[in-house]
């Protein structure tokens, strides 16, 4: 139990630095996300090969896992954009809307009944963000990007929840990072044409 609590607090501590690094690193959100998924894919490739995880996975299964990876990649692009166009606090607060979108999307996707208590509690976060949106115009773009980010995070959470029932989490992350890298390689030339960056390397 102590070990589980330690890992939980460590995960929260490290996750908190995601927004900080996103603000401090001068790369734009597209390049920042690209390097993140690329380096993750390389590390996970070495790990899965060393541990011989998922060697019997079919191409169809790889594609199914990879499609979900595009969702988390798009989430990160909008999350970092939210931070860069506003600040760390706005980006993190908007991320809290993930539970709101999950409460809406999950019943629609799974074709189940809506849970009233989840909707009510999640709406409180939405109310708080709407106050910031109306009272401080300088953060409006960042908030819009953050809301889009949380919507994609909710979709990723819902579909990834299905995958973890059948596959090793390390294998899931590997194929998702690979698909995210390929997705951004295709997208980046056009993206950088419209949204240039001061730097192109970390």
PDB file of C-alpha atoms in Angstrom:
ATOM      1  CA  UNK A   1       0.000   0.000   0.000  1.00  0.00           C
ATOM      2  CA  UNK A   2       2.827   2.416   0.882  1.00  0.00           C
ATOM      3  CA  UNK A   3       4.518   1.660  -2.419  1.00  0.00           C
ATOM      4  CA  UNK A   4       1.281   2.386  -4.303  1.00  0.00           C
ATOM      5  CA  UNK A   5       0.855   5.721  -2.530  1.00  0.00           C
ATOM      6  CA  UNK A   6       4.462   6.626  -3.278  1.00  0.00           C
ATOM      7  CA  UNK A   7       4.017   5.851  -6.982  1.00  0.00           C
ATOM      8  CA  UNK A   8       0.766   7.821  -7.038  1.00  0.00           C
ATOM      9  CA  UNK A   9       2.370  10.919  -5.504  1.00  0.00           C
ATOM     10  CA  UNK A  10       5.402  10.561  -7.773  1.00  0.00           C
ATOM     11  CA  UNK A  11       3.117  10.397 -10.824  1.00  0.00           C
ATOM     12  CA  UNK A  12       1.219  13.514  -9.716  1.00  0.00           C
ATOM     13  CA  UNK A  13       4.517  15.322  -9.027  1.00  0.00           C
ATOM     14  CA  UNK A  14       5.928  14.483 -12.458  1.00  0.00           C
ATOM     15  CA  UNK A  15       2.641  15.268 -14.217  1.00  0.00           C
ATOM     16  CA  UNK A  16       2.680  18.699 -12.625  1.00  0.00           C
ATOM     17  CA  UNK A  17       5.916  19.499 -14.422  1.00  0.00           C
ATOM     18  CA  UNK A  18       4.341  18.857 -17.834  1.00  0.00           C
ATOM     19  CA  UNK A  19       2.761  22.296 -17.848  1.00  0.00           C
ATOM     20  CA  UNK A  20       5.902  23.967 -16.501  1.00  0.00           C
ATOM     21  CA  UNK A  21       8.105  22.458 -19.187  1.00  0.00           C
ATOM     22  CA  UNK A  22       5.488  23.275 -21.817  1.00  0.00           C
ATOM     23  CA  UNK A  23       5.711  26.952 -20.867  1.00  0.00           C
ATOM     24  CA  UNK A  24       9.492  27.143 -20.498  1.00  0.00           C
ATOM     25  CA  UNK A  25      10.458  25.272 -23.666  1.00  0.00           C
ATOM     26  CA  UNK A  26      10.547  27.700 -26.601  1.00  0.00           C
ATOM     27  CA  UNK A  27       9.411  25.179 -29.222  1.00  0.00           C
ATOM     28  CA  UNK A  28       5.880  25.712 -30.446  1.00  0.00           C
ATOM     29  CA  UNK A  29       3.193  23.258 -29.367  1.00  0.00           C
ATOM     30  CA  UNK A  30       3.389  21.146 -32.528  1.00  0.00           C
ATOM     31  CA  UNK A  31       7.144  20.563 -32.364  1.00  0.00           C
ATOM     32  CA  UNK A  32       7.065  20.113 -28.598  1.00  0.00           C
ATOM     33  CA  UNK A  33       4.464  17.365 -28.897  1.00  0.00           C
ATOM     34  CA  UNK A  34       6.342  15.767 -31.797  1.00  0.00           C
ATOM     35  CA  UNK A  35       9.572  15.428 -29.852  1.00  0.00           C
ATOM     36  CA  UNK A  36       7.651  14.181 -26.838  1.00  0.00           C
ATOM     37  CA  UNK A  37       5.934  11.351 -28.709  1.00  0.00           C
ATOM     38  CA  UNK A  38       9.039  10.550 -30.794  1.00  0.00           C
ATOM     39  CA  UNK A  39      11.373  10.159 -27.804  1.00  0.00           C
ATOM     40  CA  UNK A  40       8.701   8.198 -25.960  1.00  0.00           C
ATOM     41  CA  UNK A  41       8.303   5.873 -28.948  1.00  0.00           C
ATOM     42  CA  UNK A  42      12.061   5.244 -29.103  1.00  0.00           C
ATOM     43  CA  UNK A  43      12.317   4.478 -25.379  1.00  0.00           C
ATOM     44  CA  UNK A  44       9.240   2.242 -25.438  1.00  0.00           C
ATOM     45  CA  UNK A  45      10.548   0.438 -28.537  1.00  0.00           C
ATOM     46  CA  UNK A  46      13.698  -0.526 -26.653  1.00  0.00           C
ATOM     47  CA  UNK A  47      11.675  -1.518 -23.578  1.00  0.00           C
ATOM     48  CA  UNK A  48       9.123  -3.669 -25.399  1.00  0.00           C
ATOM     49  CA  UNK A  49      11.814  -5.420 -27.448  1.00  0.00           C
ATOM     50  CA  UNK A  50      13.976  -6.052 -24.388  1.00  0.00           C
ATOM     51  CA  UNK A  51      11.023  -7.495 -22.455  1.00  0.00           C
ATOM     52  CA  UNK A  52       9.597  -9.201 -25.584  1.00  0.00           C
ATOM     53  CA  UNK A  53       6.165  -7.640 -25.085  1.00  0.00           C
ATOM     54  CA  UNK A  54       3.512  -7.969 -27.787  1.00  0.00           C
ATOM     55  CA  UNK A  55       5.535  -9.872 -30.350  1.00  0.00           C
ATOM     56  CA  UNK A  56       2.353 -11.714 -31.427  1.00  0.00           C
ATOM     57  CA  UNK A  57       0.267  -8.558 -31.986  1.00  0.00           C
ATOM     58  CA  UNK A  58      -1.437  -8.482 -35.400  1.00  0.00           C
ATOM     59  CA  UNK A  59      -1.314  -5.506 -37.769  1.00  0.00           C
ATOM     60  CA  UNK A  60      -5.046  -4.939 -37.234  1.00  0.00           C
ATOM     61  CA  UNK A  61      -4.519  -4.717 -33.473  1.00  0.00           C
ATOM     62  CA  UNK A  62      -1.607  -2.324 -33.935  1.00  0.00           C
ATOM     63  CA  UNK A  63      -3.762  -0.031 -36.071  1.00  0.00           C
ATOM     64  CA  UNK A  64      -6.593  -0.107 -33.529  1.00  0.00           C
ATOM     65  CA  UNK A  65      -4.227   0.883 -30.732  1.00  0.00           C
ATOM     66  CA  UNK A  66      -2.521   3.477 -32.907  1.00  0.00           C
ATOM     67  CA  UNK A  67      -5.781   5.264 -33.718  1.00  0.00           C
ATOM     68  CA  UNK A  68      -6.275   6.008 -30.045  1.00  0.00           C
ATOM     69  CA  UNK A  69      -2.726   7.385 -29.936  1.00  0.00           C
ATOM     70  CA  UNK A  70      -3.733  10.130 -32.364  1.00  0.00           C
ATOM     71  CA  UNK A  71      -6.309  11.320 -29.827  1.00  0.00           C
ATOM     72  CA  UNK A  72      -3.726  11.774 -27.051  1.00  0.00           C
ATOM     73  CA  UNK A  73      -1.329  13.433 -29.529  1.00  0.00           C
ATOM     74  CA  UNK A  74      -3.945  16.003 -30.558  1.00  0.00           C
ATOM     75  CA  UNK A  75      -4.749  16.524 -26.878  1.00  0.00           C
ATOM     76  CA  UNK A  76      -1.121  17.378 -26.127  1.00  0.00           C
ATOM     77  CA  UNK A  77      -0.898  19.806 -29.044  1.00  0.00           C
ATOM     78  CA  UNK A  78      -3.927  21.742 -27.788  1.00  0.00           C
ATOM     79  CA  UNK A  79      -2.825  21.434 -24.144  1.00  0.00           C
ATOM     80  CA  UNK A  80       0.573  22.982 -24.822  1.00  0.00           C
ATOM     81  CA  UNK A  81      -1.031  25.593 -27.081  1.00  0.00           C
ATOM     82  CA  UNK A  82      -3.395  26.508 -24.251  1.00  0.00           C
ATOM     83  CA  UNK A  83      -0.455  27.060 -21.915  1.00  0.00           C
ATOM     84  CA  UNK A  84       1.554  29.053 -24.438  1.00  0.00           C
ATOM     85  CA  UNK A  85      -1.375  31.335 -25.324  1.00  0.00           C
ATOM     86  CA  UNK A  86      -2.332  31.884 -21.673  1.00  0.00           C
ATOM     87  CA  UNK A  87      -0.443  30.417 -18.714  1.00  0.00           C
ATOM     88  CA  UNK A  88       0.162  27.167 -16.845  1.00  0.00           C
ATOM     89  CA  UNK A  89      -2.756  27.659 -14.458  1.00  0.00           C
ATOM     90  CA  UNK A  90      -5.278  28.141 -17.268  1.00  0.00           C
ATOM     91  CA  UNK A  91      -4.033  25.070 -19.109  1.00  0.00           C
ATOM     92  CA  UNK A  92      -4.228  22.880 -16.000  1.00  0.00           C
ATOM     93  CA  UNK A  93      -7.651  24.226 -14.969  1.00  0.00           C
ATOM     94  CA  UNK A  94      -9.056  23.552 -18.430  1.00  0.00           C
ATOM     95  CA  UNK A  95      -7.612  20.041 -18.248  1.00  0.00           C
ATOM     96  CA  UNK A  96      -9.943  19.445 -15.308  1.00  0.00           C
ATOM     97  CA  UNK A  97     -12.817  19.611 -17.805  1.00  0.00           C
ATOM     98  CA  UNK A  98     -11.804  16.117 -18.935  1.00  0.00           C
ATOM     99  CA  UNK A  99     -14.194  14.681 -16.352  1.00  0.00           C
ATOM    100  CA  UNK A 100     -17.008  16.873 -17.726  1.00  0.00           C
ATOM    101  CA  UNK A 101     -16.511  15.666 -21.290  1.00  0.00           C
ATOM    102  CA  UNK A 102     -16.054  12.071 -20.113  1.00  0.00           C
ATOM    103  CA  UNK A 103     -19.416  12.263 -18.325  1.00  0.00           C
ATOM    104  CA  UNK A 104     -20.985  13.360 -21.628  1.00  0.00           C
ATOM    105  CA  UNK A 105     -19.060  11.281 -24.177  1.00  0.00           C
ATOM    106  CA  UNK A 106     -18.908   7.948 -22.343  1.00  0.00           C
ATOM    107  CA  UNK A 107     -22.687   7.323 -22.191  1.00  0.00           C
ATOM    108  CA  UNK A 108     -22.994   8.353 -25.853  1.00  0.00           C
ATOM    109  CA  UNK A 109     -20.177   6.049 -26.978  1.00  0.00           C
ATOM    110  CA  UNK A 110     -21.094   3.113 -24.724  1.00  0.00           C
ATOM    111  CA  UNK A 111     -24.824   3.717 -25.242  1.00  0.00           C
ATOM    112  CA  UNK A 112     -25.582   3.799 -21.532  1.00  0.00           C
ATOM    113  CA  UNK A 113     -27.520   6.174 -19.285  1.00  0.00           C
ATOM    114  CA  UNK A 114     -26.059   9.497 -18.196  1.00  0.00           C
ATOM    115  CA  UNK A 115     -25.014   9.754 -14.541  1.00  0.00           C
ATOM    116  CA  UNK A 116     -26.622  12.871 -13.128  1.00  0.00           C
ATOM    117  CA  UNK A 117     -24.192  13.281 -10.201  1.00  0.00           C
ATOM    118  CA  UNK A 118     -21.151  13.154 -12.496  1.00  0.00           C
ATOM    119  CA  UNK A 119     -22.656  15.759 -14.798  1.00  0.00           C
ATOM    120  CA  UNK A 120     -23.503  18.098 -11.910  1.00  0.00           C
ATOM    121  CA  UNK A 121     -20.085  17.860 -10.265  1.00  0.00           C
ATOM    122  CA  UNK A 122     -18.269  18.261 -13.570  1.00  0.00           C
ATOM    123  CA  UNK A 123     -20.370  21.291 -14.466  1.00  0.00           C
ATOM    124  CA  UNK A 124     -18.948  23.125 -11.439  1.00  0.00           C
ATOM    125  CA  UNK A 125     -15.553  23.137 -13.146  1.00  0.00           C
ATOM    126  CA  UNK A 126     -17.161  24.434 -16.326  1.00  0.00           C
ATOM    127  CA  UNK A 127     -18.815  27.244 -14.368  1.00  0.00           C
ATOM    128  CA  UNK A 128     -15.477  28.306 -12.877  1.00  0.00           C
ATOM    129  CA  UNK A 129     -13.776  28.379 -16.275  1.00  0.00           C
ATOM    130  CA  UNK A 130     -16.632  30.364 -17.804  1.00  0.00           C
ATOM    131  CA  UNK A 131     -16.128  33.045 -15.130  1.00  0.00           C
ATOM    132  CA  UNK A 132     -12.470  33.398 -16.067  1.00  0.00           C
ATOM    133  CA  UNK A 133     -13.409  33.462 -19.759  1.00  0.00           C
ATOM    134  CA  UNK A 134     -15.816  36.378 -19.340  1.00  0.00           C
ATOM    135  CA  UNK A 135     -13.791  38.422 -16.858  1.00  0.00           C
ATOM    136  CA  UNK A 136     -10.329  38.205 -18.427  1.00  0.00           C
ATOM    137  CA  UNK A 137     -10.306  38.565 -22.219  1.00  0.00           C
ATOM    138  CA  UNK A 138      -6.532  38.042 -22.426  1.00  0.00           C
ATOM    139  CA  UNK A 139      -6.955  34.352 -21.610  1.00  0.00           C
ATOM    140  CA  UNK A 140      -9.891  33.583 -23.908  1.00  0.00           C
ATOM    141  CA  UNK A 141      -7.880  31.947 -26.711  1.00  0.00           C
ATOM    142  CA  UNK A 142      -5.931  29.866 -24.207  1.00  0.00           C
ATOM    143  CA  UNK A 143      -9.175  28.743 -22.559  1.00  0.00           C
ATOM    144  CA  UNK A 144     -10.743  27.753 -25.898  1.00  0.00           C
ATOM    145  CA  UNK A 145      -7.661  25.704 -26.776  1.00  0.00           C
ATOM    146  CA  UNK A 146      -7.684  24.166 -23.301  1.00  0.00           C
ATOM    147  CA  UNK A 147     -11.335  23.158 -23.593  1.00  0.00           C
ATOM    148  CA  UNK A 148     -10.647  21.452 -26.945  1.00  0.00           C
ATOM    149  CA  UNK A 149      -7.671  19.745 -25.324  1.00  0.00           C
ATOM    150  CA  UNK A 150      -9.779  18.318 -22.510  1.00  0.00           C
ATOM    151  CA  UNK A 151     -12.380  17.045 -24.996  1.00  0.00           C
ATOM    152  CA  UNK A 152      -9.718  15.002 -26.796  1.00  0.00           C
ATOM    153  CA  UNK A 153      -8.336  13.839 -23.441  1.00  0.00           C
ATOM    154  CA  UNK A 154     -11.796  12.533 -22.530  1.00  0.00           C
ATOM    155  CA  UNK A 155     -12.101  10.617 -25.812  1.00  0.00           C
ATOM    156  CA  UNK A 156      -8.642   9.139 -25.270  1.00  0.00           C
ATOM    157  CA  UNK A 157      -9.523   8.074 -21.729  1.00  0.00           C
ATOM    158  CA  UNK A 158     -12.703   6.320 -22.857  1.00  0.00           C
ATOM    159  CA  UNK A 159     -11.137   4.375 -25.729  1.00  0.00           C
ATOM    160  CA  UNK A 160      -7.903   3.642 -23.870  1.00  0.00           C
ATOM    161  CA  UNK A 161      -9.904   2.164 -21.013  1.00  0.00           C
ATOM    162  CA  UNK A 162     -11.066  -0.543 -23.415  1.00  0.00           C
ATOM    163  CA  UNK A 163      -7.533  -1.302 -24.624  1.00  0.00           C
ATOM    164  CA  UNK A 164      -6.008  -1.860 -21.179  1.00  0.00           C
ATOM    165  CA  UNK A 165      -8.391  -4.775 -20.664  1.00  0.00           C
ATOM    166  CA  UNK A 166      -6.666  -6.753 -23.432  1.00  0.00           C
ATOM    167  CA  UNK A 167      -3.122  -5.417 -23.882  1.00  0.00           C
ATOM    168  CA  UNK A 168      -0.068  -4.594 -21.817  1.00  0.00           C
ATOM    169  CA  UNK A 169       0.000  -0.866 -20.992  1.00  0.00           C
ATOM    170  CA  UNK A 170       3.587  -0.550 -22.219  1.00  0.00           C
ATOM    171  CA  UNK A 171       2.624  -2.056 -25.566  1.00  0.00           C
ATOM    172  CA  UNK A 172      -0.357   0.305 -25.807  1.00  0.00           C
ATOM    173  CA  UNK A 173       1.821   3.333 -25.101  1.00  0.00           C
ATOM    174  CA  UNK A 174       4.416   2.203 -27.630  1.00  0.00           C
ATOM    175  CA  UNK A 175       2.014   1.883 -30.565  1.00  0.00           C
ATOM    176  CA  UNK A 176       0.242   5.070 -29.565  1.00  0.00           C
ATOM    177  CA  UNK A 177       3.490   7.033 -29.498  1.00  0.00           C
ATOM    178  CA  UNK A 178       4.495   5.578 -32.869  1.00  0.00           C
ATOM    179  CA  UNK A 179       1.156   6.547 -34.431  1.00  0.00           C
ATOM    180  CA  UNK A 180       1.401  10.000 -32.846  1.00  0.00           C
ATOM    181  CA  UNK A 181       4.884  10.474 -34.317  1.00  0.00           C
ATOM    182  CA  UNK A 182       3.744   9.429 -37.809  1.00  0.00           C
ATOM    183  CA  UNK A 183       0.666  11.638 -37.544  1.00  0.00           C
ATOM    184  CA  UNK A 184       2.748  14.705 -36.676  1.00  0.00           C
ATOM    185  CA  UNK A 185       5.415  13.966 -39.296  1.00  0.00           C
ATOM    186  CA  UNK A 186       2.674  14.172 -41.915  1.00  0.00           C
ATOM    187  CA  UNK A 187       1.025  17.215 -40.329  1.00  0.00           C
ATOM    188  CA  UNK A 188       4.045  19.307 -39.284  1.00  0.00           C
ATOM    189  CA  UNK A 189       5.084  20.758 -42.688  1.00  0.00           C
ATOM    190  CA  UNK A 190       1.678  22.410 -43.116  1.00  0.00           C
ATOM    191  CA  UNK A 191       1.474  23.222 -39.409  1.00  0.00           C
ATOM    192  CA  UNK A 192       4.831  25.003 -39.359  1.00  0.00           C
ATOM    193  CA  UNK A 193       3.881  26.930 -42.486  1.00  0.00           C
ATOM    194  CA  UNK A 194       1.045  28.604 -40.590  1.00  0.00           C
ATOM    195  CA  UNK A 195       2.547  28.482 -37.068  1.00  0.00           C
ATOM    196  CA  UNK A 196       6.285  29.036 -37.243  1.00  0.00           C
ATOM    197  CA  UNK A 197       8.640  28.400 -34.340  1.00  0.00           C
ATOM    198  CA  UNK A 198      11.696  30.293 -33.128  1.00  0.00           C
ATOM    199  CA  UNK A 199      13.517  26.992 -32.634  1.00  0.00           C
ATOM    200  CA  UNK A 200      13.166  23.644 -34.369  1.00  0.00           C
ATOM    201  CA  UNK A 201      15.265  21.484 -32.095  1.00  0.00           C
ATOM    202  CA  UNK A 202      14.936  20.917 -28.326  1.00  0.00           C
TER     203      UNK A 202
END
